[in-house]
mmCIF file of C-alpha atoms in Angstrom:
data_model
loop_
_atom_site.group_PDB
_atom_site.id
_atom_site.type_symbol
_atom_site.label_atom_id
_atom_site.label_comp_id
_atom_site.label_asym_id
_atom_site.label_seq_id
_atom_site.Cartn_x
_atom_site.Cartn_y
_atom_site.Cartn_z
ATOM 1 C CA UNK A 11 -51.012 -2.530 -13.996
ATOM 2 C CA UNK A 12 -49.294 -2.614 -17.203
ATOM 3 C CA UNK A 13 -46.342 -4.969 -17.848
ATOM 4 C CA UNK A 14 -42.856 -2.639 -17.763
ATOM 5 C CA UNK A 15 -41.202 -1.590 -21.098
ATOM 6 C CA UNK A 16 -38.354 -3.500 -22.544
ATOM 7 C CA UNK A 17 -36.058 -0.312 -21.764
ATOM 8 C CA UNK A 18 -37.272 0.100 -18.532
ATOM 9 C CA UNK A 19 -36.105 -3.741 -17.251
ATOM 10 C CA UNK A 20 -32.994 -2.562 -19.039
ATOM 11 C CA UNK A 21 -32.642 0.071 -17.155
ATOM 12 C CA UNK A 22 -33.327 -1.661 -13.748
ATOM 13 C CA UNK A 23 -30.873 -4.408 -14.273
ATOM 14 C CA UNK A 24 -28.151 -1.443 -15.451
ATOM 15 C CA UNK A 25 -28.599 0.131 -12.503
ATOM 16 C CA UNK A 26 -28.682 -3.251 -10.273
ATOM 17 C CA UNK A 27 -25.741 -4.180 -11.901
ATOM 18 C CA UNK A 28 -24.062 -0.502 -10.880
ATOM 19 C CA UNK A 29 -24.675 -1.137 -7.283
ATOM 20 C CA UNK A 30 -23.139 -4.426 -7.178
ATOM 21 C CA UNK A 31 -19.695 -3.385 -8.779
ATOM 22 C CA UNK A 32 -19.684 -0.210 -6.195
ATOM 23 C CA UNK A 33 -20.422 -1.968 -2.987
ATOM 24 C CA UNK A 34 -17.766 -4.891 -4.283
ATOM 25 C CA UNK A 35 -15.235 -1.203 -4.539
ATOM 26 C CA UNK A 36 -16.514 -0.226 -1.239
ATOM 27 C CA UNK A 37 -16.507 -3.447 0.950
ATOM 28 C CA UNK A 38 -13.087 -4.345 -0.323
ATOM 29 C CA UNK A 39 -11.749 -1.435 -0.102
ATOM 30 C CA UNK A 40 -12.587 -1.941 3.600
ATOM 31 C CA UNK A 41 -12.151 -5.122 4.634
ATOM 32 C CA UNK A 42 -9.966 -6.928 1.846
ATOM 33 C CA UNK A 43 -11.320 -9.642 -1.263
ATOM 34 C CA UNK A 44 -11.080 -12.805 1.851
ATOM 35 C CA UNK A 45 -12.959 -10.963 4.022
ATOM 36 C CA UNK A 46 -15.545 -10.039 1.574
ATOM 37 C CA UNK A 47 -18.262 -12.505 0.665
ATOM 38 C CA UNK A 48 -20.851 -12.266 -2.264
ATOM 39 C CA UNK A 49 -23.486 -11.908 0.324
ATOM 40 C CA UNK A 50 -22.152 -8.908 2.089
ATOM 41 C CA UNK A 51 -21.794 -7.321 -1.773
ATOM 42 C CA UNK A 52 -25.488 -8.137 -2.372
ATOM 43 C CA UNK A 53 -26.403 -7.009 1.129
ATOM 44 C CA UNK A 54 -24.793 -3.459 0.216
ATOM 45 C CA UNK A 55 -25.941 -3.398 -2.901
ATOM 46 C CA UNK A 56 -29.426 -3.629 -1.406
ATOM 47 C CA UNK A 57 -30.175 -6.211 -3.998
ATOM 48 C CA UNK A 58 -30.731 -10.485 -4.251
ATOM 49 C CA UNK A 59 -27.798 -12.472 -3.492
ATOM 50 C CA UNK A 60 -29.185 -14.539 -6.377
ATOM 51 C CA UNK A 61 -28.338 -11.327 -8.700
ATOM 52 C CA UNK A 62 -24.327 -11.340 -7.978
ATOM 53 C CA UNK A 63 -24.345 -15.079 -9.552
ATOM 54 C CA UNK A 64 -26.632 -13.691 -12.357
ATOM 55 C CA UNK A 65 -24.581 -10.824 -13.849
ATOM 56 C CA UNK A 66 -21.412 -12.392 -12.459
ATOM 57 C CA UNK A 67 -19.298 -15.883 -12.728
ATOM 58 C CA UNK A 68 -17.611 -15.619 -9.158
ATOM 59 C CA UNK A 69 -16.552 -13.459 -7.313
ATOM 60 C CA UNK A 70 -13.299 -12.397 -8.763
ATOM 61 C CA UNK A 71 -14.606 -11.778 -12.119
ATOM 62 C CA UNK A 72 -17.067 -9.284 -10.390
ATOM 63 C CA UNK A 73 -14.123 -7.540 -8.201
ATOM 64 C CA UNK A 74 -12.288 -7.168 -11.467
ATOM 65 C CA UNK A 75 -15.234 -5.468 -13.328
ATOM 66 C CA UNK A 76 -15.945 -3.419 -10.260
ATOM 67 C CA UNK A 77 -12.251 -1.763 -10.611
ATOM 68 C CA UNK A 78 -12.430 -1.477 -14.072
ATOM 69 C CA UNK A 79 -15.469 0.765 -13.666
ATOM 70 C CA UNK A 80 -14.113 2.525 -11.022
ATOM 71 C CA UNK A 81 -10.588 3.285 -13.406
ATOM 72 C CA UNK A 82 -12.439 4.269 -15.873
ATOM 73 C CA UNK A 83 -14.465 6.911 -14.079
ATOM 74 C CA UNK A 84 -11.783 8.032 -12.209
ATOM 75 C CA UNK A 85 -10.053 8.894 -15.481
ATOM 76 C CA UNK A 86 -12.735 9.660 -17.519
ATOM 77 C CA UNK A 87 -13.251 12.857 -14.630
ATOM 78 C CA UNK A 88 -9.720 13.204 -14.464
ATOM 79 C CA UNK A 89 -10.227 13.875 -18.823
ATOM 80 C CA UNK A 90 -12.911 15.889 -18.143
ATOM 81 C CA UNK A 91 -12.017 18.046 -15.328
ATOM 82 C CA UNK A 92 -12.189 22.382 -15.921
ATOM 83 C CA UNK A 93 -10.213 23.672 -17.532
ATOM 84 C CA UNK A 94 -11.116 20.911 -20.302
ATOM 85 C CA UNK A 95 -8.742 20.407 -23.122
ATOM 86 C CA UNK A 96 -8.166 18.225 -25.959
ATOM 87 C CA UNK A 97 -4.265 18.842 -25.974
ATOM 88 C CA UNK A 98 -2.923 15.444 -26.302
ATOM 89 C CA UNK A 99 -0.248 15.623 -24.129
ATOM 90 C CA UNK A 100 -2.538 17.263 -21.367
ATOM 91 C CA UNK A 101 -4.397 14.355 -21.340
ATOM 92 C CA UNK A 102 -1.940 11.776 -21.322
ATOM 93 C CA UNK A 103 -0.556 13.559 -18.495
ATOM 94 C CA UNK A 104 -3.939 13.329 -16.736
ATOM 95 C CA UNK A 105 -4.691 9.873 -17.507
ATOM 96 C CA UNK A 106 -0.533 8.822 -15.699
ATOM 97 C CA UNK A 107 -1.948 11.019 -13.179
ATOM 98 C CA UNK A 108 -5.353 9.085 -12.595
ATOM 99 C CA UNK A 109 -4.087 5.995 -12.202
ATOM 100 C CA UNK A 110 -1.006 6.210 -9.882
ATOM 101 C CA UNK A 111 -3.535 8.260 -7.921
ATOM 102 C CA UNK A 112 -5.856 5.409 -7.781
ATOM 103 C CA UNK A 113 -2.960 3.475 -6.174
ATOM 104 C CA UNK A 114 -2.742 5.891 -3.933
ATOM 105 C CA UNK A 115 -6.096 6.418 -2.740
ATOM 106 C CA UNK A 116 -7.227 2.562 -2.830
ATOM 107 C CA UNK A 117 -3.711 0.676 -1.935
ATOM 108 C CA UNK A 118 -5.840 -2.412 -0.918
ATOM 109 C CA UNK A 119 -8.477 -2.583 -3.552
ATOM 110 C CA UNK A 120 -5.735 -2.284 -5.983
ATOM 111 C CA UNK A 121 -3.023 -4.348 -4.779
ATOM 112 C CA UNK A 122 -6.377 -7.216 -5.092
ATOM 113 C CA UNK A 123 -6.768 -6.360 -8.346
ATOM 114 C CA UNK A 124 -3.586 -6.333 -9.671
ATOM 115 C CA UNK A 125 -3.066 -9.783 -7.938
ATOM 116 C CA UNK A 126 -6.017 -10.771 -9.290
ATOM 117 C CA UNK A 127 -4.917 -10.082 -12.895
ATOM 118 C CA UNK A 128 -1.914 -12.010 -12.506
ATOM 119 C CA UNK A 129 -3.449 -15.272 -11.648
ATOM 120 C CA UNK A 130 -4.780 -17.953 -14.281
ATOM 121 C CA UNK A 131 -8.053 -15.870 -15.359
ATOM 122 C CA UNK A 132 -6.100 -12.590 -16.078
ATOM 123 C CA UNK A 133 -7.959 -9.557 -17.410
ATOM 124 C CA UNK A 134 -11.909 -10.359 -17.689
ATOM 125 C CA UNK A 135 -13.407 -8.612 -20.741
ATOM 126 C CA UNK A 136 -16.342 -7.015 -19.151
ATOM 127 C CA UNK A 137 -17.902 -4.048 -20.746
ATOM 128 C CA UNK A 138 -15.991 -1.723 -17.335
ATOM 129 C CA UNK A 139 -13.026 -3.389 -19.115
ATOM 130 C CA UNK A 140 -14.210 -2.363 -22.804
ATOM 131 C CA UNK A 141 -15.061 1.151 -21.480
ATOM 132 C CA UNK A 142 -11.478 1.759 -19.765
ATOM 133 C CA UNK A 143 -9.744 0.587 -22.819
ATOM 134 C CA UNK A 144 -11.675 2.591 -25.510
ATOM 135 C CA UNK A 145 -10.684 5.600 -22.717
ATOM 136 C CA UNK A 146 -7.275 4.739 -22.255
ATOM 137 C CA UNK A 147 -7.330 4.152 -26.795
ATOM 138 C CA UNK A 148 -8.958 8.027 -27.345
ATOM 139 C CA UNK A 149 -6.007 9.187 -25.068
ATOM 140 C CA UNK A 150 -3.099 7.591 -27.256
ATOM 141 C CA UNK A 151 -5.242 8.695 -30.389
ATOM 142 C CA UNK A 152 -5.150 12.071 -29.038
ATOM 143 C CA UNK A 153 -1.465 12.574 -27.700
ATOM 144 C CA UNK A 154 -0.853 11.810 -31.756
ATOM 145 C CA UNK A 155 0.204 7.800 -31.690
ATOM 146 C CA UNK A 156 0.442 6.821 -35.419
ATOM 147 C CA UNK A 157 0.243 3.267 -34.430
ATOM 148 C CA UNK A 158 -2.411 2.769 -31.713
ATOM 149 C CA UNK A 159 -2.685 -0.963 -31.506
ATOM 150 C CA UNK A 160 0.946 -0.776 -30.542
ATOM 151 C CA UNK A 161 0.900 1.953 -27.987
ATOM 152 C CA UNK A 162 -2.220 1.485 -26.024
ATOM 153 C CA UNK A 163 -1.049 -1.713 -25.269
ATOM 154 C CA UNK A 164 2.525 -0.130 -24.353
ATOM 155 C CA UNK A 165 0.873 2.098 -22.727
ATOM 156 C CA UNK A 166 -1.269 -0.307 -20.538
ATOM 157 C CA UNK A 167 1.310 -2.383 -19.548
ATOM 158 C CA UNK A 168 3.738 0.783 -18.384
ATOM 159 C CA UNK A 169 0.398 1.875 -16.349
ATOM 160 C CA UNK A 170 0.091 -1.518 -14.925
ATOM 161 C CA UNK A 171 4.210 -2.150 -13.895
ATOM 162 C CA UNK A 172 3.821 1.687 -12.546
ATOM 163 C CA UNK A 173 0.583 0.686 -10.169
ATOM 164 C CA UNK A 174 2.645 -2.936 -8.816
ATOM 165 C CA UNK A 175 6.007 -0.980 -8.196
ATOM 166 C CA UNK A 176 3.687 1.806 -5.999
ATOM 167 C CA UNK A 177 2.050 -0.941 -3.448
ATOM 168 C CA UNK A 178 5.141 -4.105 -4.426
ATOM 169 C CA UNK A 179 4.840 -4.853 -0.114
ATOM 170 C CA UNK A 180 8.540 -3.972 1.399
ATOM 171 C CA UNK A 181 10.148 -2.069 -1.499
ATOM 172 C CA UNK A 182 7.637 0.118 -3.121
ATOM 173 C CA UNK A 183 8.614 3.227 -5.188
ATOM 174 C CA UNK A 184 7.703 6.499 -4.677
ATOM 175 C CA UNK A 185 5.199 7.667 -7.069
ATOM 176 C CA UNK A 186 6.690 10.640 -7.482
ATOM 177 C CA UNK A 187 9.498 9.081 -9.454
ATOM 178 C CA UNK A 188 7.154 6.836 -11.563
ATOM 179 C CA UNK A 189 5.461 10.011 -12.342
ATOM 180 C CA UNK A 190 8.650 11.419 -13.416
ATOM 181 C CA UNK A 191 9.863 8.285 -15.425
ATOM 182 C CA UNK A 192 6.577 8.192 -17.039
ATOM 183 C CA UNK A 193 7.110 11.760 -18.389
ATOM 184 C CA UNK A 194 10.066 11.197 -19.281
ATOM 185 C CA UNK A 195 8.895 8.293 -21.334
ATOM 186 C CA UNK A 196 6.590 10.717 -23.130
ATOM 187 C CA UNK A 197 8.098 13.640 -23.100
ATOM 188 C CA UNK A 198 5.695 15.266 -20.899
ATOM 189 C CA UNK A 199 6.225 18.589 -18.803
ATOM 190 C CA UNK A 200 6.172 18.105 -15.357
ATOM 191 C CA UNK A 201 3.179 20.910 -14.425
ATOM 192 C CA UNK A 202 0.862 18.979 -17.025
ATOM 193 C CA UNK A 203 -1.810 16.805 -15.290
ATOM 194 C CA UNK A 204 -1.875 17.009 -12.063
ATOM 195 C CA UNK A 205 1.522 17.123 -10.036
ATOM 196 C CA UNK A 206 2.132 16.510 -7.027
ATOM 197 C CA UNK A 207 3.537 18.980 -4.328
ATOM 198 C CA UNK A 208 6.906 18.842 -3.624
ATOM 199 C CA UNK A 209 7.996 19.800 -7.490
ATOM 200 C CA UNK A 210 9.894 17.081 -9.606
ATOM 201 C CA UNK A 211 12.552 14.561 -7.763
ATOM 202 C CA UNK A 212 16.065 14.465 -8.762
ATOM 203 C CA UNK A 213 17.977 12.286 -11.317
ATOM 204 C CA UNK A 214 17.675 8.802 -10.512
ATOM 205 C CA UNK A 215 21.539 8.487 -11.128
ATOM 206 C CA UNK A 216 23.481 11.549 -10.233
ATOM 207 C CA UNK A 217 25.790 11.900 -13.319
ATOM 208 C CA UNK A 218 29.482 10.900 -12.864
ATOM 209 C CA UNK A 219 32.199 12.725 -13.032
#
């Protein structure tokens, strides 16, 4: 039998590595990060427990890869979705869209993540990581930014403080409103993206008078 091609162990260890980061999504999803162990990941995975340790430094770095792949393919189909378009503003509206849905669909795997973030090793530059942001750049690009390297990061970081104030435990907003303040921000229509039922909410401070 004839050794395997340098592309084809490529391949294998992609796709190794692909299992891993969705059965981290899946199990913690389910159970929550403490309850989750690097041998249960590799047991889902169907793969070597001595594989997590290879592609991964612990097990938080390989949580917070996992999420970053799964935010970036939940907005790169969000971006994709029929009817396609490359209007800017259709897109940004998507991407707001995507990710306040993710805290809605995941509360738990998120809510990990973000605390994860906000500890001592904050983001991990994985290539999930590189992936979302490139995403998350094309988007600003698109939506006509003429400084990028100023508003992805704004961007980001209004993305971020939206996902924390959705699942902040005993006072969380409604999404609803972030989604409007959001639009606002950008001047974005309410019926772009995706909106949710229930049409826009109200003024956030009747006016006086």
């Amino acid at each position: 039998m004839s050794p395997r091609s340098a592309s084809v162990n490529e391949e294998l260890r992609r796709r190794s590595r692909e299992r891993l980061l969705q059965a981290t999504v899946e199990l913690v999803g389910e159970r929550g990060y403490e309850a989750t162990t690097l041998g249960d990941i590799a047991d889902r995975a169907g793969t070597a427990r001595g594989l997590v340790s290879y592609y991964f430094p612990g097990k938080r770095q390989l949580l917070q890869s996992a999420v970053h792949r799964l935010m970036h393919l939940t907005l790169e189909e969000a971006l994709e979705r029929d009817p396609r378009t490359d209007d800017g503003r259709e897109r940004l509206a998507r991407a707001v869209d995507a990710v306040l849905g993710l805290a809605r669909d995941q509360p738990l795997l998120m809510r990990t993540h973000m605390a994860g973030i906000l500890q001592a090793e904050g983001f991990v530059q994985c290539p999930e990581q590189q992936r979302l942001a490139e995403l998350l750049r094309d988007t600003v690009t698109r939506y006509g930014s003429a400084d990028v390297d100023t508003d992805y990061p704004l961007l980001r970081a209004l993305l971020m403080g939206a996902v924390v104030a959705v699942l902040l435990p005993g006072a969380p907003m409604p999404a609803a409103r972030l989604r409007a303040e959001l639009f606002q921000r950008y001047g974005l229509d309410w019926e772009l993206g995706f909106p949710p039922d229930g049409g826009p909410p109200g003024p956030a401070f009747p006016p006086s008078g």
